[in-house]
Amino acid sequence: MGILTINNKLLLALPLVLLCLHLKKKNLTPNRGSLLGDKNILLMGPPGAGKTTVGRILAHKLGLPAVDIDDDVLEPTWNMPVAAKLASVGGQRFLEEEGKALCNFSASGCVISLSGSNPLDTLAMQHIKRSGIVVYLDVDAEDIIQRLARMKVNRVVGQEAGIPMKNILRYRKQFYEKWFDIRVLCGRGETVLEVADKVLNVLERYNNPDKYISTRSNDASKSVYFSDVAVVGMAKDGGLYVPQNGFPKLEANEWVRLVDKPYHERAFVLLEKCIHPHDISGPDLKAMVMKAYGSNFASEDVAPVRHLMGNQYIQELFHGPTASFKDLALQLMPQLFAQCLPPMCNFLVLVATSGDTGSAVLSGFSGLKDVHKHKTGVLVFFPGDGVSEIQRRQMTGLWEGNVRAVSVGADFDFCQRSIKQMFGTPELTGHLAVEYGTLLNTANSINWARLLPQVVYHTSSYLDLCRGGVISFGDPVDVCIPTGNFGNAMSAIYAKSMGLPIRKVICASNHNCVITDFITTGSYNLHNRPLLPSISPAIDILKSSNLERFIYHTSHGDSHLVKELFTSLDRQQHFSVSEKLLEKIQEDVSAGSCSENECLEAIRAVYENTGYIMDTHTAVAKVVGDRLQDDSCPLIISATAHYGKFAPAVFKALGISGIPEDPAEQLKQLNGLAGEPGMHTELLKCLDEGSEQGQRGCEADYEKMVEEVEDMIQESFLKVV
Ligand SMILES: *Cc1c(COP(=O)(O)O)cnc(C)c1O
Ligand SMILES: *[C@@H]1O[C@H](CO)[C@@H](O)[C@H](O)[C@H]1NC(C)=O
C-alpha cells in the first residue's frame, strides 16, 4: 500500500483515505501494481490529457492509492483552488511555488497524476522522477483544445497571459519529452478507459524489456536485448536477430496522429516503440533522432514523396550526405551502436565495400559526438579498381580523426576475406585488445540497428500521401524497391506488420535476378549463376542476406525451417520452399527483373515525359513497377540513389556523348538538364574535395592491411596504459 507525505507530515487528505480503505476492502483483483514494487506510477501530460481520471481508474485496477497533485497536494498546501492561486500570483510565481510544493511531497506505491505544469520545474521533476516511472499521456493537441474548451478550464499557466492554447501545448511538449520514461500514444478520440488500458500495457512492456532471438533458434533462453543486437551482426548460430514478439502494432487512430508530424517526430515515436527505454531512454533516442534527421538531409522532409506520373509516386531516399538511401539508416545507426557499446573499450569497425555502403558508414560515424568519437572509429577498405571514381572521391573525401578509407590494390573479395581473417585470428584480436583496449567490429547490413531505422521512411511515404490527400488512412498502396540484400524490402514488410496498409512489396532486380527467381518459383539457386556486371551495381547480388528474416517472418518464426534452408544454401548452393510457403510469400511480395536496356530506356522515357532524372536503381524499380502493378492503388517507387552517383550510365541513357571526365563536372552537366531532382550539394562538395585529397593506398597484402589497422588505432585512440 502506498505511503505519502507532504512537508514531512503523513498526508491525511480525507478523500484519499476513503479511497485507500475502499480499495483495501475490494482488493480482490491481482495486484498488478506490485510489478513496480514501491515505485510510483507518475502520469504526466498536457492539461486535459485525462491524467486525473486515468489515474483514478488505474489506481482502482491496481489496488493502489491515487494522488492528484493539483487537488491533493497543491490545494491543501495553499489552502485555495489552483486557479485562484494562478490568478493571484501570476504564471512565474505560480510555477516556482508549485515546484517547491512538489519538492516537499513524497510518496511511494501510488498512482500520481502530476499537474500539467510540473514538468516545467527541473528540481521538482528530478525529485519526483526518482520515486517512480513517468508515463507520458501524449494526446493530440486538437483533442486537448476541444476538451479544455468544453471543460472551461482556467488554470493553465500561460492561459492567463492570453497565449493561444496551441502554442502553450507546443512549448510544453519539449518538457514532457525531456522527462518521460515511457509514452502512451493516445489515438484521436480515445476514451479514458482505453487510455488506462494502454498505460497498463506500456507498464507491462516497461517491466519486460523487448528481447531478440536468432532466426535459426527459437530458444528463448538465448534471447538478448537491443543493446546486444545493436553491436553484433550475426547470432552465434549463424542466424540473424529478430524481435522475439514481432513488431508492435499501431491502430489506425494512432497512425493518424503521425500524419501531420515531421519526419523526425514520426521516427522518434515509432522507434521508441521498437527500442526499449532500458536500452536507450526516450530522451536519448530523441537526441539521436534529431541529430540524424534534424539537418543532415537536404530536404526538410528527409525522404520526400513526389508525384511522377499516373498513380506512381517517387520516394526520394537520396537527400542524405552521401546521396544513397543507406544514409537513412547510417545517420542513426552509429549513434545507437556507440550508445550500446560496453564502456571501457575502444571499437574499430572494419568495413569492406565496393559501393554505397563505404561513404555512408564513414559519414555516419564521423558525425558521432566527441565522447563517442574517441572510442569508436571506422576503417573502410575498398578495391582500388573496383569502385567508381565518384565512390572513390566520396570515401577519400571523408578522412577525419575516427574515420578513414584505404584503397587496396586488390578486388573486393580480397578486402572482404582479409577482414574476415583478422576477425578469425585470436593473436591479432588479442594483441589489439591488450595493447590498445580496442575490439574489432563490423557494421554490415544485417545489423538490426541498420534495418530498424528504415521502417520509418516506409511509414513516412504513406503518411505523406495521406497528408497530401492522395489517400485516406487505411487505403492500400504498393511499394516497388530495387532489391539487393533485401534490407529495404524487409523494412517495408516490417512497416506492414506494424499495421501500415501496404498491399504488395514489389522487389525489382537487374539481370542478377536470384531474388526475383526465388519469389516467383520458390527456389533459390546459385548453381550456374555468375555475378554479371551491371549499371545498377548496388543490387548485383547472389546471397541476399535479409531474405533469411523474411522467411522467418512468413513462416511465423519456423526457425527449424530457416536453419535447414540456409544451411542447405551454404552447403548445396540451393534451397526450395514448399508450395504453401511460396503462396504466403507471394501474398506479401511480388518480383520482377529488368534488363540493362530496359533500365536505360526507362531513364530516357521518364526524362522526356517529365523532365525528371532517375538513377539506374530507381529506373529498375520503375520498369518492374510498370510491369507488375495493376493501377488499382498508388505505387510508391523507392528512389535509392541520386542520379549523380551513377552519372556515366545516366549520360548513356540520355544519349549524350562526350561525357566530361571529372565526376564533379558530370554532376553539374546532368544537373543543367534535370528539371528535377535538383543538385545534390553535399555530393558535389565531396566530388570537388575528393579530387584534391591525397589517397591512402595499401598493397594487396594481408600484413599490410593489418598495419593499416594498427596505424589507425594508434593515431585515433588513446593507448591504454
Ligand atoms: C544498397 C542499395 C540498394 C539495395 O538495397 P538492399 O537493402 O540491399 O536491398 C539499392 N539501391 C542502392 C542505390 C543502394 O545503394
Ligand atoms: C516544505 O516543508 C517545510 C517543512 O518540512 C515547510 O517549512 C515549508 O514551508 C514547505 N514548503 C512548501 C512550499 O510547502
mmCIF file of N, CA, C and O in Angstrom, residues 183-259:
data_model
loop_
_atom_site.group_PDB
_atom_site.id
_atom_site.type_symbol
_atom_site.label_atom_id
_atom_site.label_comp_id
_atom_site.label_asym_id
_atom_site.label_seq_id
_atom_site.Cartn_x
_atom_site.Cartn_y
_atom_site.Cartn_z
ATOM 1 N N ARG A 183 6.030 6.420 -23.202
ATOM 2 C CA ARG A 183 4.941 7.208 -23.789
ATOM 3 C C ARG A 183 3.714 6.335 -24.034
ATOM 4 O O ARG A 183 3.826 5.178 -24.422
ATOM 5 N N VAL A 184 2.541 6.939 -23.801
ATOM 6 C CA VAL A 184 1.308 6.325 -24.280
ATOM 7 C C VAL A 184 0.823 7.193 -25.426
ATOM 8 O O VAL A 184 0.438 8.344 -25.212
ATOM 9 N N LEU A 185 0.890 6.669 -26.626
ATOM 10 C CA LEU A 185 0.433 7.421 -27.793
ATOM 11 C C LEU A 185 -1.079 7.259 -27.866
ATOM 12 O O LEU A 185 -1.583 6.197 -28.204
ATOM 13 N N CYS A 186 -1.798 8.317 -27.472
ATOM 14 C CA CYS A 186 -3.255 8.207 -27.412
ATOM 15 C C CYS A 186 -3.835 8.471 -28.789
ATOM 16 O O CYS A 186 -3.499 9.464 -29.427
ATOM 17 N N GLY A 187 -4.696 7.583 -29.234
ATOM 18 C CA GLY A 187 -5.338 7.769 -30.534
ATOM 19 C C GLY A 187 -6.351 8.888 -30.463
ATOM 20 O O GLY A 187 -6.835 9.244 -29.378
ATOM 21 N N ARG A 188 -6.683 9.449 -31.634
ATOM 22 C CA ARG A 188 -7.693 10.507 -31.636
ATOM 23 C C ARG A 188 -9.013 9.936 -31.138
ATOM 24 O O ARG A 188 -9.429 8.867 -31.539
ATOM 25 N N GLY A 189 -9.642 10.698 -30.214
ATOM 26 C CA GLY A 189 -10.958 10.323 -29.724
ATOM 27 C C GLY A 189 -10.982 9.127 -28.783
ATOM 28 O O GLY A 189 -12.027 8.534 -28.561
ATOM 29 N N GLU A 190 -9.842 8.772 -28.224
ATOM 30 C CA GLU A 190 -9.809 7.612 -27.337
ATOM 31 C C GLU A 190 -10.431 7.940 -25.970
ATOM 32 O O GLU A 190 -10.278 9.045 -25.469
ATOM 33 N N THR A 191 -11.104 6.955 -25.350
ATOM 34 C CA THR A 191 -11.726 7.190 -24.049
ATOM 35 C C THR A 191 -10.708 6.985 -22.927
ATOM 36 O O THR A 191 -9.670 6.350 -23.123
ATOM 37 N N VAL A 192 -11.029 7.513 -21.736
ATOM 38 C CA VAL A 192 -10.119 7.352 -20.598
ATOM 39 C C VAL A 192 -9.918 5.884 -20.241
ATOM 40 O O VAL A 192 -8.837 5.489 -19.807
ATOM 41 N N LEU A 193 -10.941 5.080 -20.444
ATOM 42 C CA LEU A 193 -10.786 3.649 -20.136
ATOM 43 C C LEU A 193 -9.764 3.000 -21.060
ATOM 44 O O LEU A 193 -8.921 2.208 -20.638
ATOM 45 N N GLU A 194 -9.854 3.380 -22.332
ATOM 46 C CA GLU A 194 -8.888 2.840 -23.293
ATOM 47 C C GLU A 194 -7.478 3.316 -22.956
ATOM 48 O O GLU A 194 -6.513 2.551 -23.030
ATOM 49 N N VAL A 195 -7.370 4.582 -22.565
ATOM 50 C CA VAL A 195 -6.050 5.108 -22.223
ATOM 51 C C VAL A 195 -5.495 4.372 -21.001
ATOM 52 O O VAL A 195 -4.322 4.000 -20.962
ATOM 53 N N ALA A 196 -6.357 4.132 -20.030
ATOM 54 C CA ALA A 196 -5.899 3.428 -18.829
ATOM 55 C C ALA A 196 -5.371 2.036 -19.193
ATOM 56 O O ALA A 196 -4.337 1.599 -18.678
ATOM 57 N N ASP A 197 -6.064 1.354 -20.081
ATOM 58 C CA ASP A 197 -5.582 0.036 -20.518
ATOM 59 C C ASP A 197 -4.232 0.136 -21.207
ATOM 60 O O ASP A 197 -3.352 -0.707 -21.019
ATOM 61 N N LYS A 198 -4.080 1.201 -21.990
ATOM 62 C CA LYS A 198 -2.793 1.383 -22.660
ATOM 63 C C LYS A 198 -1.683 1.634 -21.648
ATOM 64 O O LYS A 198 -0.552 1.175 -21.843
ATOM 65 N N VAL A 199 -2.002 2.372 -20.601
ATOM 66 C CA VAL A 199 -0.979 2.624 -19.576
ATOM 67 C C VAL A 199 -0.528 1.291 -18.983
ATOM 68 O O VAL A 199 0.666 1.029 -18.822
ATOM 69 N N LEU A 200 -1.507 0.429 -18.697
ATOM 70 C CA LEU A 200 -1.141 -0.884 -18.148
ATOM 71 C C LEU A 200 -0.245 -1.645 -19.118
ATOM 72 O O LEU A 200 0.733 -2.276 -18.715
ATOM 73 N N ASN A 201 -0.580 -1.558 -20.397
ATOM 74 C CA ASN A 201 0.238 -2.263 -21.394
ATOM 75 C C ASN A 201 1.655 -1.720 -21.471
ATOM 76 O O ASN A 201 2.609 -2.484 -21.549
ATOM 77 N N VAL A 202 1.801 -0.401 -21.449
ATOM 78 C CA VAL A 202 3.167 0.126 -21.551
ATOM 79 C C VAL A 202 3.957 -0.172 -20.276
ATOM 80 O O VAL A 202 5.172 -0.376 -20.331
ATOM 81 N N LEU A 203 3.262 -0.214 -19.128
ATOM 82 C CA LEU A 203 3.981 -0.562 -17.900
ATOM 83 C C LEU A 203 4.454 -2.012 -17.951
ATOM 84 O O LEU A 203 5.555 -2.346 -17.527
ATOM 85 N N GLU A 204 3.583 -2.843 -18.478
ATOM 86 C CA GLU A 204 3.935 -4.246 -18.668
ATOM 87 C C GLU A 204 5.194 -4.356 -19.534
ATOM 88 O O GLU A 204 6.132 -5.087 -19.232
ATOM 89 N N ARG A 205 5.200 -3.600 -20.628
ATOM 90 C CA ARG A 205 6.373 -3.627 -21.517
ATOM 91 C C ARG A 205 7.586 -3.052 -20.801
ATOM 92 O O ARG A 205 8.698 -3.553 -20.938
ATOM 93 N N TYR A 206 7.361 -1.998 -20.023
ATOM 94 C CA TYR A 206 8.483 -1.377 -19.311
ATOM 95 C C TYR A 206 9.171 -2.404 -18.415
ATOM 96 O O TYR A 206 10.385 -2.442 -18.290
ATOM 97 N N ASN A 207 8.351 -3.251 -17.808
ATOM 98 C CA ASN A 207 8.895 -4.257 -16.892
ATOM 99 C C ASN A 207 9.474 -5.472 -17.588
ATOM 100 O O ASN A 207 10.191 -6.248 -16.979
ATOM 101 N N ASN A 208 9.098 -5.649 -18.828
ATOM 102 C CA ASN A 208 9.579 -6.813 -19.574
ATOM 103 C C ASN A 208 10.234 -6.350 -20.852
ATOM 104 O O ASN A 208 9.636 -6.401 -21.917
ATOM 105 N N PRO A 209 11.474 -5.899 -20.747
ATOM 106 C CA PRO A 209 12.143 -5.337 -21.932
ATOM 107 C C PRO A 209 12.088 -6.283 -23.124
ATOM 108 O O PRO A 209 12.174 -7.496 -22.957
ATOM 109 N N ASP A 210 11.916 -5.680 -24.312
ATOM 110 C CA ASP A 210 11.863 -6.443 -25.557
ATOM 111 C C ASP A 210 13.130 -7.267 -25.706
ATOM 112 O O ASP A 210 14.221 -6.804 -25.413
ATOM 113 N N LYS A 211 12.957 -8.489 -26.227
ATOM 114 C CA LYS A 211 14.132 -9.321 -26.462
ATOM 115 C C LYS A 211 14.177 -9.783 -27.908
ATOM 116 O O LYS A 211 13.188 -9.706 -28.631
ATOM 117 N N TYR A 212 15.336 -10.245 -28.276
ATOM 118 C CA TYR A 212 15.594 -10.632 -29.664
ATOM 119 C C TYR A 212 16.135 -12.053 -29.697
ATOM 120 O O TYR A 212 16.888 -12.458 -28.803
ATOM 121 N N ILE A 213 15.738 -12.773 -30.720
ATOM 122 C CA ILE A 213 16.219 -14.139 -30.866
ATOM 123 C C ILE A 213 16.763 -14.339 -32.280
ATOM 124 O O ILE A 213 16.513 -13.536 -33.168
ATOM 125 N N SER A 214 17.472 -15.417 -32.449
ATOM 126 C CA SER A 214 18.036 -15.727 -33.755
ATOM 127 C C SER A 214 16.984 -16.359 -34.651
ATOM 128 O O SER A 214 16.111 -17.098 -34.186
ATOM 129 N N THR A 215 17.072 -16.069 -35.959
ATOM 130 C CA THR A 215 16.168 -16.708 -36.917
ATOM 131 C C THR A 215 16.370 -18.225 -36.963
ATOM 132 O O THR A 215 15.535 -18.935 -37.495
ATOM 133 N N ARG A 216 17.506 -18.699 -36.398
ATOM 134 C CA ARG A 216 17.780 -20.138 -36.513
ATOM 135 C C ARG A 216 17.570 -20.903 -35.219
ATOM 136 O O ARG A 216 17.898 -22.078 -35.129
ATOM 137 N N SER A 217 17.075 -20.225 -34.194
ATOM 138 C CA SER A 217 16.786 -20.959 -32.969
ATOM 139 C C SER A 217 15.755 -20.206 -32.158
ATOM 140 O O SER A 217 15.901 -19.020 -31.888
ATOM 141 N N ASN A 218 14.674 -20.897 -31.812
ATOM 142 C CA ASN A 218 13.606 -20.278 -31.050
ATOM 143 C C ASN A 218 13.856 -20.330 -29.551
ATOM 144 O O ASN A 218 12.977 -20.036 -28.764
ATOM 145 N N ASP A 219 15.051 -20.719 -29.161
ATOM 146 C CA ASP A 219 15.363 -20.929 -27.766
ATOM 147 C C ASP A 219 15.302 -19.611 -26.995
ATOM 148 O O ASP A 219 16.190 -18.769 -27.099
ATOM 149 N N ALA A 220 14.218 -19.453 -26.218
ATOM 150 C CA ALA A 220 14.012 -18.186 -25.509
ATOM 151 C C ALA A 220 15.124 -17.912 -24.506
ATOM 152 O O ALA A 220 15.391 -16.762 -24.174
ATOM 153 N N SER A 221 15.771 -18.987 -24.030
ATOM 154 C CA SER A 221 16.812 -18.773 -23.025
ATOM 155 C C SER A 221 18.042 -18.110 -23.641
ATOM 156 O O SER A 221 18.909 -17.621 -22.929
ATOM 157 N N LYS A 222 18.104 -18.102 -24.969
ATOM 158 C CA LYS A 222 19.249 -17.454 -25.616
ATOM 159 C C LYS A 222 18.898 -16.046 -26.100
ATOM 160 O O LYS A 222 19.661 -15.433 -26.846
ATOM 161 N N SER A 223 17.730 -15.544 -25.686
ATOM 162 C CA SER A 223 17.327 -14.237 -26.185
ATOM 163 C C SER A 223 18.201 -13.140 -25.576
ATOM 164 O O SER A 223 18.734 -13.288 -24.482
ATOM 165 N N VAL A 224 18.349 -12.058 -26.310
ATOM 166 C CA VAL A 224 19.221 -10.961 -25.882
ATOM 167 C C VAL A 224 18.482 -9.627 -26.051
ATOM 168 O O VAL A 224 17.413 -9.567 -26.650
ATOM 169 N N TYR A 225 19.084 -8.572 -25.510
ATOM 170 C CA TYR A 225 18.454 -7.256 -25.550
ATOM 171 C C TYR A 225 18.896 -6.460 -26.771
ATOM 172 O O TYR A 225 19.880 -6.798 -27.435
ATOM 173 N N PHE A 226 18.186 -5.363 -27.003
ATOM 174 C CA PHE A 226 18.535 -4.483 -28.114
ATOM 175 C C PHE A 226 20.001 -4.053 -28.044
ATOM 176 O O PHE A 226 20.701 -4.022 -29.055
ATOM 177 N N SER A 227 20.460 -3.719 -26.835
ATOM 178 C CA SER A 227 21.850 -3.265 -26.681
ATOM 179 C C SER A 227 22.831 -4.300 -27.210
ATOM 180 O O SER A 227 23.909 -3.945 -27.676
ATOM 181 N N ASP A 228 22.459 -5.570 -27.094
ATOM 182 C CA ASP A 228 23.346 -6.618 -27.598
ATOM 183 C C ASP A 228 23.282 -6.696 -29.118
ATOM 184 O O ASP A 228 24.312 -6.752 -29.778
ATOM 185 N N VAL A 229 22.065 -6.689 -29.665
ATOM 186 C CA VAL A 229 21.959 -6.878 -31.118
ATOM 187 C C VAL A 229 22.420 -5.638 -31.882
ATOM 188 O O VAL A 229 22.761 -5.731 -33.057
ATOM 189 N N ALA A 230 22.433 -4.482 -31.214
ATOM 190 C CA ALA A 230 22.878 -3.266 -31.910
ATOM 191 C C ALA A 230 24.371 -3.299 -32.197
ATOM 192 O O ALA A 230 24.844 -2.593 -33.071
ATOM 193 N N VAL A 231 25.126 -4.115 -31.460
ATOM 194 C CA VAL A 231 26.570 -4.129 -31.681
ATOM 195 C C VAL A 231 27.087 -5.373 -32.389
ATOM 196 O O VAL A 231 28.192 -5.355 -32.906
ATOM 197 N N VAL A 232 26.276 -6.423 -32.435
ATOM 198 C CA VAL A 232 26.761 -7.597 -33.157
ATOM 199 C C VAL A 232 26.008 -7.734 -34.479
ATOM 200 O O VAL A 232 24.900 -7.246 -34.619
ATOM 201 N N GLY A 233 26.631 -8.363 -35.446
ATOM 202 C CA GLY A 233 25.961 -8.575 -36.711
ATOM 203 C C GLY A 233 25.089 -9.811 -36.633
ATOM 204 O O GLY A 233 23.870 -9.749 -36.655
ATOM 205 N N MET A 234 25.712 -10.909 -36.445
ATOM 206 C CA MET A 234 25.063 -12.202 -36.570
ATOM 207 C C MET A 234 24.916 -12.864 -35.199
ATOM 208 O O MET A 234 25.711 -12.610 -34.299
ATOM 209 N N ALA A 235 23.921 -13.726 -35.057
ATOM 210 C CA ALA A 235 23.831 -14.537 -33.847
ATOM 211 C C ALA A 235 24.901 -15.636 -33.914
ATOM 212 O O ALA A 235 25.411 -15.944 -34.986
ATOM 213 N N LYS A 236 25.205 -16.218 -32.756
ATOM 214 C CA LYS A 236 26.279 -17.224 -32.710
ATOM 215 C C LYS A 236 25.989 -18.434 -33.587
ATOM 216 O O LYS A 236 26.895 -19.062 -34.116
ATOM 217 N N ASP A 237 24.689 -18.738 -33.746
ATOM 218 C CA ASP A 237 24.334 -19.916 -34.554
ATOM 219 C C ASP A 237 24.285 -19.605 -36.049
ATOM 220 O O ASP A 237 23.821 -20.417 -36.848
ATOM 221 N N GLY A 238 24.729 -18.401 -36.428
ATOM 222 C CA GLY A 238 24.750 -18.054 -37.844
ATOM 223 C C GLY A 238 23.472 -17.391 -38.330
ATOM 224 O O GLY A 238 23.385 -16.941 -39.467
ATOM 225 N N GLY A 239 22.452 -17.328 -37.463
ATOM 226 C CA GLY A 239 21.186 -16.691 -37.845
ATOM 227 C C GLY A 239 21.243 -15.185 -37.658
ATOM 228 O O GLY A 239 22.265 -14.629 -37.250
ATOM 229 N N LEU A 240 20.147 -14.524 -37.966
ATOM 230 C CA LEU A 240 20.044 -13.077 -37.796
ATOM 231 C C LEU A 240 19.070 -12.783 -36.660
ATOM 232 O O LEU A 240 18.125 -13.533 -36.439
ATOM 233 N N TYR A 241 19.304 -11.675 -35.989
ATOM 234 C CA TYR A 241 18.416 -11.347 -34.884
ATOM 235 C C TYR A 241 17.104 -10.739 -35.361
ATOM 236 O O TYR A 241 17.075 -9.938 -36.296
ATOM 237 N N VAL A 242 16.037 -11.163 -34.701
ATOM 238 C CA VAL A 242 14.702 -10.615 -34.955
ATOM 239 C C VAL A 242 14.010 -10.441 -33.600
ATOM 240 O O VAL A 242 14.356 -11.120 -32.633
ATOM 241 N N PRO A 243 13.035 -9.527 -33.522
ATOM 242 C CA PRO A 243 12.335 -9.346 -32.246
ATOM 243 C C PRO A 243 11.545 -10.603 -31.891
ATOM 244 O O PRO A 243 10.832 -11.144 -32.742
ATOM 245 N N GLN A 244 11.692 -11.041 -30.651
ATOM 246 C CA GLN A 244 11.060 -12.287 -30.214
ATOM 247 C C GLN A 244 9.541 -12.243 -30.391
ATOM 248 O O GLN A 244 8.931 -13.226 -30.762
ATOM 249 N N ASN A 245 8.951 -11.088 -30.100
ATOM 250 C CA ASN A 245 7.498 -10.991 -30.181
ATOM 251 C C ASN A 245 7.020 -10.168 -31.364
ATOM 252 O O ASN A 245 5.960 -9.556 -31.329
ATOM 253 N N GLY A 246 7.803 -10.116 -32.405
ATOM 254 C CA GLY A 246 7.390 -9.370 -33.586
ATOM 255 C C GLY A 246 7.413 -7.867 -33.352
ATOM 256 O O GLY A 246 7.993 -7.387 -32.390
ATOM 257 N N PHE A 247 6.762 -7.145 -34.246
ATOM 258 C CA PHE A 247 6.738 -5.690 -34.149
ATOM 259 C C PHE A 247 5.501 -5.227 -33.393
ATOM 260 O O PHE A 247 4.466 -5.880 -33.448
ATOM 261 N N PRO A 248 5.603 -4.091 -32.717
ATOM 262 C CA PRO A 248 4.402 -3.519 -32.096
ATOM 263 C C PRO A 248 3.459 -3.040 -33.200
ATOM 264 O O PRO A 248 3.909 -2.628 -34.269
ATOM 265 N N LYS A 249 2.167 -3.139 -32.937
ATOM 266 C CA LYS A 249 1.183 -2.740 -33.940
ATOM 267 C C LYS A 249 0.517 -1.428 -33.514
ATOM 268 O O LYS A 249 0.182 -1.267 -32.343
ATOM 269 N N LEU A 250 0.360 -0.526 -34.446
ATOM 270 C CA LEU A 250 -0.362 0.710 -34.149
ATOM 271 C C LEU A 250 -1.766 0.613 -34.730
ATOM 272 O O LEU A 250 -1.961 0.054 -35.810
ATOM 273 N N GLU A 251 -2.723 1.176 -33.995
ATOM 274 C CA GLU A 251 -4.093 1.238 -34.506
ATOM 275 C C GLU A 251 -4.209 2.432 -35.457
ATOM 276 O O GLU A 251 -3.414 3.373 -35.380
ATOM 277 N N ALA A 252 -5.264 2.388 -36.278
ATOM 278 C CA ALA A 252 -5.455 3.467 -37.256
ATOM 279 C C ALA A 252 -5.483 4.843 -36.572
ATOM 280 O O ALA A 252 -4.870 5.797 -37.053
ATOM 281 N N ASN A 253 -6.162 4.941 -35.417
ATOM 282 C CA ASN A 253 -6.262 6.271 -34.797
ATOM 283 C C ASN A 253 -4.927 6.740 -34.208
ATOM 284 O O ASN A 253 -4.736 7.922 -33.934
ATOM 285 N N GLU A 254 -3.992 5.810 -34.047
ATOM 286 C CA GLU A 254 -2.643 6.208 -33.636
ATOM 287 C C GLU A 254 -1.816 6.651 -34.850
ATOM 288 O O GLU A 254 -1.115 7.656 -34.806
ATOM 289 N N TRP A 255 -1.912 5.881 -35.927
ATOM 290 C CA TRP A 255 -1.215 6.281 -37.162
ATOM 291 C C TRP A 255 -1.610 7.687 -37.572
ATOM 292 O O TRP A 255 -0.777 8.502 -37.966
ATOM 293 N N VAL A 256 -2.919 7.939 -37.475
ATOM 294 C CA VAL A 256 -3.432 9.224 -37.937
ATOM 295 C C VAL A 256 -2.769 10.390 -37.183
ATOM 296 O O VAL A 256 -2.569 11.468 -37.730
ATOM 297 N N ARG A 257 -2.373 10.127 -35.965
ATOM 298 C CA ARG A 257 -1.690 11.172 -35.188
ATOM 299 C C ARG A 257 -0.359 11.573 -35.823
ATOM 300 O O ARG A 257 0.183 12.634 -35.548
ATOM 301 N N LEU A 258 0.211 10.678 -36.610
ATOM 302 C CA LEU A 258 1.535 10.962 -37.179
ATOM 303 C C LEU A 258 1.457 11.666 -38.532
ATOM 304 O O LEU A 258 2.473 12.082 -39.076
ATOM 305 N N VAL A 259 0.224 11.785 -39.060
ATOM 306 C CA VAL A 259 0.095 12.306 -40.424
ATOM 307 C C VAL A 259 0.674 13.713 -40.553
ATOM 308 O O VAL A 259 1.409 14.006 -41.485
#
